[in-house]
């Protein structure tokens, strides 16, 4: 994967170039696949009102909706969700609060550049890191645009622990250790979703006639 680098203060953040398969969570892959089907029409981020994945209500506790103000040199993101599992990890809800104010100066240099990259590229971003007590934390960011500009982001946040259950309350506030990223990636190739068992448009299919000594073939293109 081709890395890209972004400086955040004295911290250098690297972003790998990745395919959708980089996302490990099955639920997040379902969310991403819905986004990809909309993206495939015009090769651009869809509008948020078009995004209606299956079983969305089941995922709401792990989703955070943001509005994006890109009128300034550095985009500003405002939290529009409340009552999510991640708000328990931070210890309080953040609806109506700027994201960088919500996470605070300690985490902002690590977190905000990922959102800024998502806004700038108009492509999904995925972050996999470990926080404190070996709790894995995967963040999938999906951008949505209007009038050619990214104006919304939906973040799917999944936490899990290989050792079993863990206490999520105040997880992000109660430990002095900063997250240790294992991967930051912009999903920027293989941006399509093919439903299993179906033939994609314009795919070449070859038929062979096994009768006789020769094996004549016919190639047709499906549109």
Short mmCIF file of C-alpha atoms in Angstrom, two decimals:
data_model
loop_
_atom_site.label_atom_id
_atom_site.label_comp_id
_atom_site.label_asym_id
_atom_site.label_seq_id
_atom_site.Cartn_x
_atom_site.Cartn_y
_atom_site.Cartn_z
CA UNK A 1 0.00 0.00 0.00
CA UNK A 2 1.33 3.44 -0.90
CA UNK A 3 1.79 5.64 2.19
CA UNK A 4 1.02 9.36 2.31
CA UNK A 5 2.23 11.65 5.06
CA UNK A 6 0.52 14.49 6.90
CA UNK A 7 2.12 16.67 9.58
CA UNK A 8 0.07 17.53 12.68
CA UNK A 9 2.17 19.78 14.85
CA UNK A 10 5.27 17.74 15.65
CA UNK A 11 3.52 14.46 14.82
CA UNK A 12 3.88 12.84 11.41
CA UNK A 13 0.79 10.87 10.39
CA UNK A 14 1.08 8.34 7.59
CA UNK A 15 -1.90 7.22 5.51
CA UNK A 16 -1.79 3.99 3.56
CA UNK A 17 -3.61 3.64 0.25
CA UNK A 18 -6.09 0.82 0.70
CA UNK A 19 -8.95 -1.16 -0.82
CA UNK A 20 -12.30 -1.70 0.97
CA UNK A 21 -11.00 -5.04 2.26
CA UNK A 22 -8.91 -3.11 4.81
CA UNK A 23 -12.07 -2.74 6.93
CA UNK A 24 -12.25 -5.71 9.30
CA UNK A 25 -15.63 -5.24 10.99
CA UNK A 26 -18.44 -7.03 9.13
CA UNK A 27 -20.95 -4.35 10.15
CA UNK A 28 -18.63 -1.61 8.91
CA UNK A 29 -18.12 -3.43 5.62
CA UNK A 30 -21.91 -3.43 5.14
CA UNK A 31 -21.98 0.33 5.75
CA UNK A 32 -19.08 0.85 3.36
CA UNK A 33 -20.65 -1.33 0.65
CA UNK A 34 -23.80 0.81 0.69
CA UNK A 35 -21.62 3.92 0.30
CA UNK A 36 -19.68 2.29 -2.55
CA UNK A 37 -22.84 1.48 -4.51
CA UNK A 38 -23.81 5.16 -4.39
CA UNK A 39 -20.27 6.31 -5.18
CA UNK A 40 -20.07 4.05 -8.26
CA UNK A 41 -22.73 6.02 -10.18
CA UNK A 42 -20.61 9.14 -10.77
CA UNK A 43 -17.36 8.32 -8.96
CA UNK A 44 -18.06 10.91 -6.31
CA UNK A 45 -19.26 10.97 -2.71
CA UNK A 46 -23.07 10.77 -2.48
CA UNK A 47 -25.47 13.08 -0.66
CA UNK A 48 -26.27 12.05 2.89
CA UNK A 49 -30.02 11.82 2.26
CA UNK A 50 -29.36 9.02 -0.26
CA UNK A 51 -27.59 6.87 2.29
CA UNK A 52 -30.02 4.28 3.68
CA UNK A 53 -28.12 1.09 4.56
CA UNK A 54 -29.99 -1.97 5.76
CA UNK A 55 -30.36 -2.36 9.53
CA UNK A 56 -29.27 1.24 10.06
CA UNK A 57 -31.18 1.48 13.35
CA UNK A 58 -29.11 -1.39 14.75
CA UNK A 59 -25.94 0.61 14.13
CA UNK A 60 -27.02 4.00 15.44
CA UNK A 61 -25.37 3.52 18.84
CA UNK A 62 -22.01 3.16 17.08
CA UNK A 63 -22.51 5.99 14.55
CA UNK A 64 -21.66 9.65 14.92
CA UNK A 65 -22.99 12.22 12.46
CA UNK A 66 -21.01 15.39 11.80
CA UNK A 67 -21.68 18.52 9.78
CA UNK A 68 -18.64 19.97 8.02
CA UNK A 69 -17.89 23.66 7.60
CA UNK A 70 -15.26 23.80 4.87
CA UNK A 71 -15.38 27.58 4.42
CA UNK A 72 -12.21 28.02 6.48
CA UNK A 73 -8.66 26.80 5.71
CA UNK A 74 -9.08 24.06 8.31
CA UNK A 75 -12.51 22.36 8.14
CA UNK A 76 -14.59 22.45 11.31
CA UNK A 77 -16.70 19.46 12.28
CA UNK A 78 -19.69 19.72 14.60
CA UNK A 79 -21.12 16.66 16.35
CA UNK A 80 -24.80 16.06 15.59
CA UNK A 81 -25.34 12.81 17.52
CA UNK A 82 -25.87 11.97 21.16
CA UNK A 83 -26.36 8.87 23.27
CA UNK A 84 -23.74 6.85 21.40
CA UNK A 85 -21.48 4.20 22.89
CA UNK A 86 -18.43 6.34 22.17
CA UNK A 87 -19.88 9.19 24.24
CA UNK A 88 -19.74 6.79 27.20
CA UNK A 89 -16.06 6.19 26.43
CA UNK A 90 -15.40 9.94 26.56
CA UNK A 91 -17.60 10.41 29.62
CA UNK A 92 -20.11 12.90 28.19
CA UNK A 93 -22.23 13.63 25.12
CA UNK A 94 -21.02 16.11 22.53
CA UNK A 95 -24.03 17.09 20.44
CA UNK A 96 -23.58 20.62 19.08
CA UNK A 97 -19.89 20.73 20.06
CA UNK A 98 -16.94 21.11 17.70
CA UNK A 99 -15.12 17.78 17.43
CA UNK A 100 -11.68 19.19 18.26
CA UNK A 101 -13.09 20.84 21.41
CA UNK A 102 -14.85 17.61 22.39
CA UNK A 103 -11.80 15.36 22.19
CA UNK A 104 -9.48 17.99 23.70
CA UNK A 105 -5.93 19.17 22.93
CA UNK A 106 -4.36 15.87 23.97
CA UNK A 107 -6.08 13.74 21.33
CA UNK A 108 -6.81 16.35 18.65
CA UNK A 109 -3.37 16.11 16.92
CA UNK A 110 -3.93 12.38 16.46
CA UNK A 111 -7.64 12.39 15.59
CA UNK A 112 -8.42 15.54 13.62
CA UNK A 113 -6.00 14.98 10.67
CA UNK A 114 -7.89 11.78 9.82
CA UNK A 115 -11.15 13.72 9.49
CA UNK A 116 -9.42 16.50 7.53
CA UNK A 117 -8.01 13.92 5.11
CA UNK A 118 -11.50 12.45 4.63
CA UNK A 119 -12.88 15.93 3.85
CA UNK A 120 -10.04 16.83 1.49
CA UNK A 121 -10.14 13.58 -0.48
CA UNK A 122 -13.88 12.94 -0.37
CA UNK A 123 -13.06 9.27 0.24
CA UNK A 124 -13.58 6.90 3.17
CA UNK A 125 -10.87 6.66 5.82
CA UNK A 126 -10.16 3.81 8.22
CA UNK A 127 -8.16 3.91 11.46
CA UNK A 128 -7.17 0.90 13.53
CA UNK A 129 -5.44 1.53 16.85
CA UNK A 130 -5.11 0.25 20.39
CA UNK A 131 -6.04 2.40 23.35
CA UNK A 132 -4.55 1.92 26.79
CA UNK A 133 -5.69 -1.48 28.08
CA UNK A 134 -5.36 -3.26 24.71
CA UNK A 135 -8.81 -2.29 23.50
CA UNK A 136 -8.82 -2.25 19.71
CA UNK A 137 -10.60 0.71 18.17
CA UNK A 138 -11.57 0.91 14.50
CA UNK A 139 -12.97 4.11 13.03
CA UNK A 140 -14.54 4.19 9.55
CA UNK A 141 -15.27 7.66 8.14
CA UNK A 142 -17.73 8.05 5.25
CA UNK A 143 -17.92 11.46 3.50
CA UNK A 144 -21.06 12.94 1.94
CA UNK A 145 -21.24 15.97 -0.27
CA UNK A 146 -23.55 18.63 -1.63
CA UNK A 147 -22.76 21.03 -4.48
CA UNK A 148 -19.37 19.40 -4.93
CA UNK A 149 -18.21 19.90 -1.32
CA UNK A 150 -18.06 17.48 1.59
CA UNK A 151 -20.62 18.76 4.10
CA UNK A 152 -21.32 15.67 6.24
CA UNK A 153 -19.32 12.78 7.65
CA UNK A 154 -20.66 9.65 9.28
CA UNK A 155 -18.21 7.85 11.57
CA UNK A 156 -18.68 4.22 12.54
CA UNK A 157 -16.74 3.48 15.72
CA UNK A 158 -16.14 -0.10 16.85
CA UNK A 159 -14.32 -1.13 20.01
CA UNK A 160 -13.40 -4.69 20.94
CA UNK A 161 -10.98 -6.55 23.16
CA UNK A 162 -9.34 -9.86 22.28
CA UNK A 163 -9.34 -10.83 25.94
CA UNK A 164 -13.11 -10.54 26.19
CA UNK A 165 -15.34 -7.85 27.69
CA UNK A 166 -14.13 -4.46 28.89
CA UNK A 167 -15.52 -1.39 30.58
CA UNK A 168 -16.19 1.29 27.97
CA UNK A 169 -17.22 4.00 30.45
CA UNK A 170 -14.59 6.78 30.49
CA UNK A 171 -12.26 4.58 28.43
CA UNK A 172 -10.87 7.57 26.51
CA UNK A 173 -10.57 9.73 29.63
CA UNK A 174 -9.33 7.29 32.23
CA UNK A 175 -5.92 6.33 30.87
CA UNK A 176 -2.76 8.36 30.42
CA UNK A 177 -1.64 6.32 27.42
CA UNK A 178 -2.33 7.78 23.99
CA UNK A 179 -3.71 5.46 21.29
CA UNK A 180 -1.07 3.61 19.29
CA UNK A 181 -2.23 3.53 15.66
CA UNK A 182 -1.62 0.29 13.79
CA UNK A 183 -3.04 1.57 10.51
CA UNK A 184 -4.39 4.80 9.03
CA UNK A 185 -5.74 4.32 5.53
CA UNK A 186 -7.57 6.22 2.83
CA UNK A 187 -9.76 3.82 0.86
CA UNK A 188 -8.97 5.03 -2.64
CA UNK A 189 -8.90 2.02 -4.98
CA UNK A 190 -11.19 -0.89 -5.90
CA UNK A 191 -14.05 1.50 -5.13
CA UNK A 192 -16.87 -0.78 -6.17
CA UNK A 193 -19.11 -3.35 -4.58
CA UNK A 194 -20.17 -6.42 -6.53
CA UNK A 195 -23.06 -8.41 -5.15
CA UNK A 196 -21.91 -12.05 -4.75
CA UNK A 197 -23.22 -14.40 -7.40
CA UNK A 198 -24.06 -11.73 -9.97
CA UNK A 199 -22.27 -10.85 -13.21
CA UNK A 200 -21.09 -7.26 -13.38
CA UNK A 201 -22.12 -5.08 -16.36
CA UNK A 202 -19.79 -5.17 -19.37
CA UNK A 203 -18.12 -8.37 -18.16
CA UNK A 204 -16.92 -10.74 -20.87
CA UNK A 205 -18.36 -14.26 -20.75
CA UNK A 206 -16.96 -17.06 -22.89
CA UNK A 207 -19.04 -20.02 -24.09
CA UNK A 208 -17.40 -23.16 -25.47
CA UNK A 209 -18.98 -25.75 -27.77
CA UNK A 210 -17.59 -29.14 -26.78
CA UNK A 211 -19.07 -31.02 -29.81
CA UNK A 212 -16.77 -32.16 -32.59
CA UNK A 213 -13.02 -32.34 -32.69
CA UNK A 214 -12.51 -28.61 -32.34
CA UNK A 215 -13.63 -26.38 -29.50
CA UNK A 216 -15.08 -23.22 -31.06
CA UNK A 217 -15.73 -20.39 -28.64
CA UNK A 218 -17.97 -17.36 -28.57
CA UNK A 219 -17.31 -14.27 -26.48
CA UNK A 220 -20.13 -11.88 -25.73
CA UNK A 221 -20.23 -8.71 -23.66
CA UNK A 222 -22.98 -8.27 -21.10
CA UNK A 223 -24.31 -4.72 -20.67
#
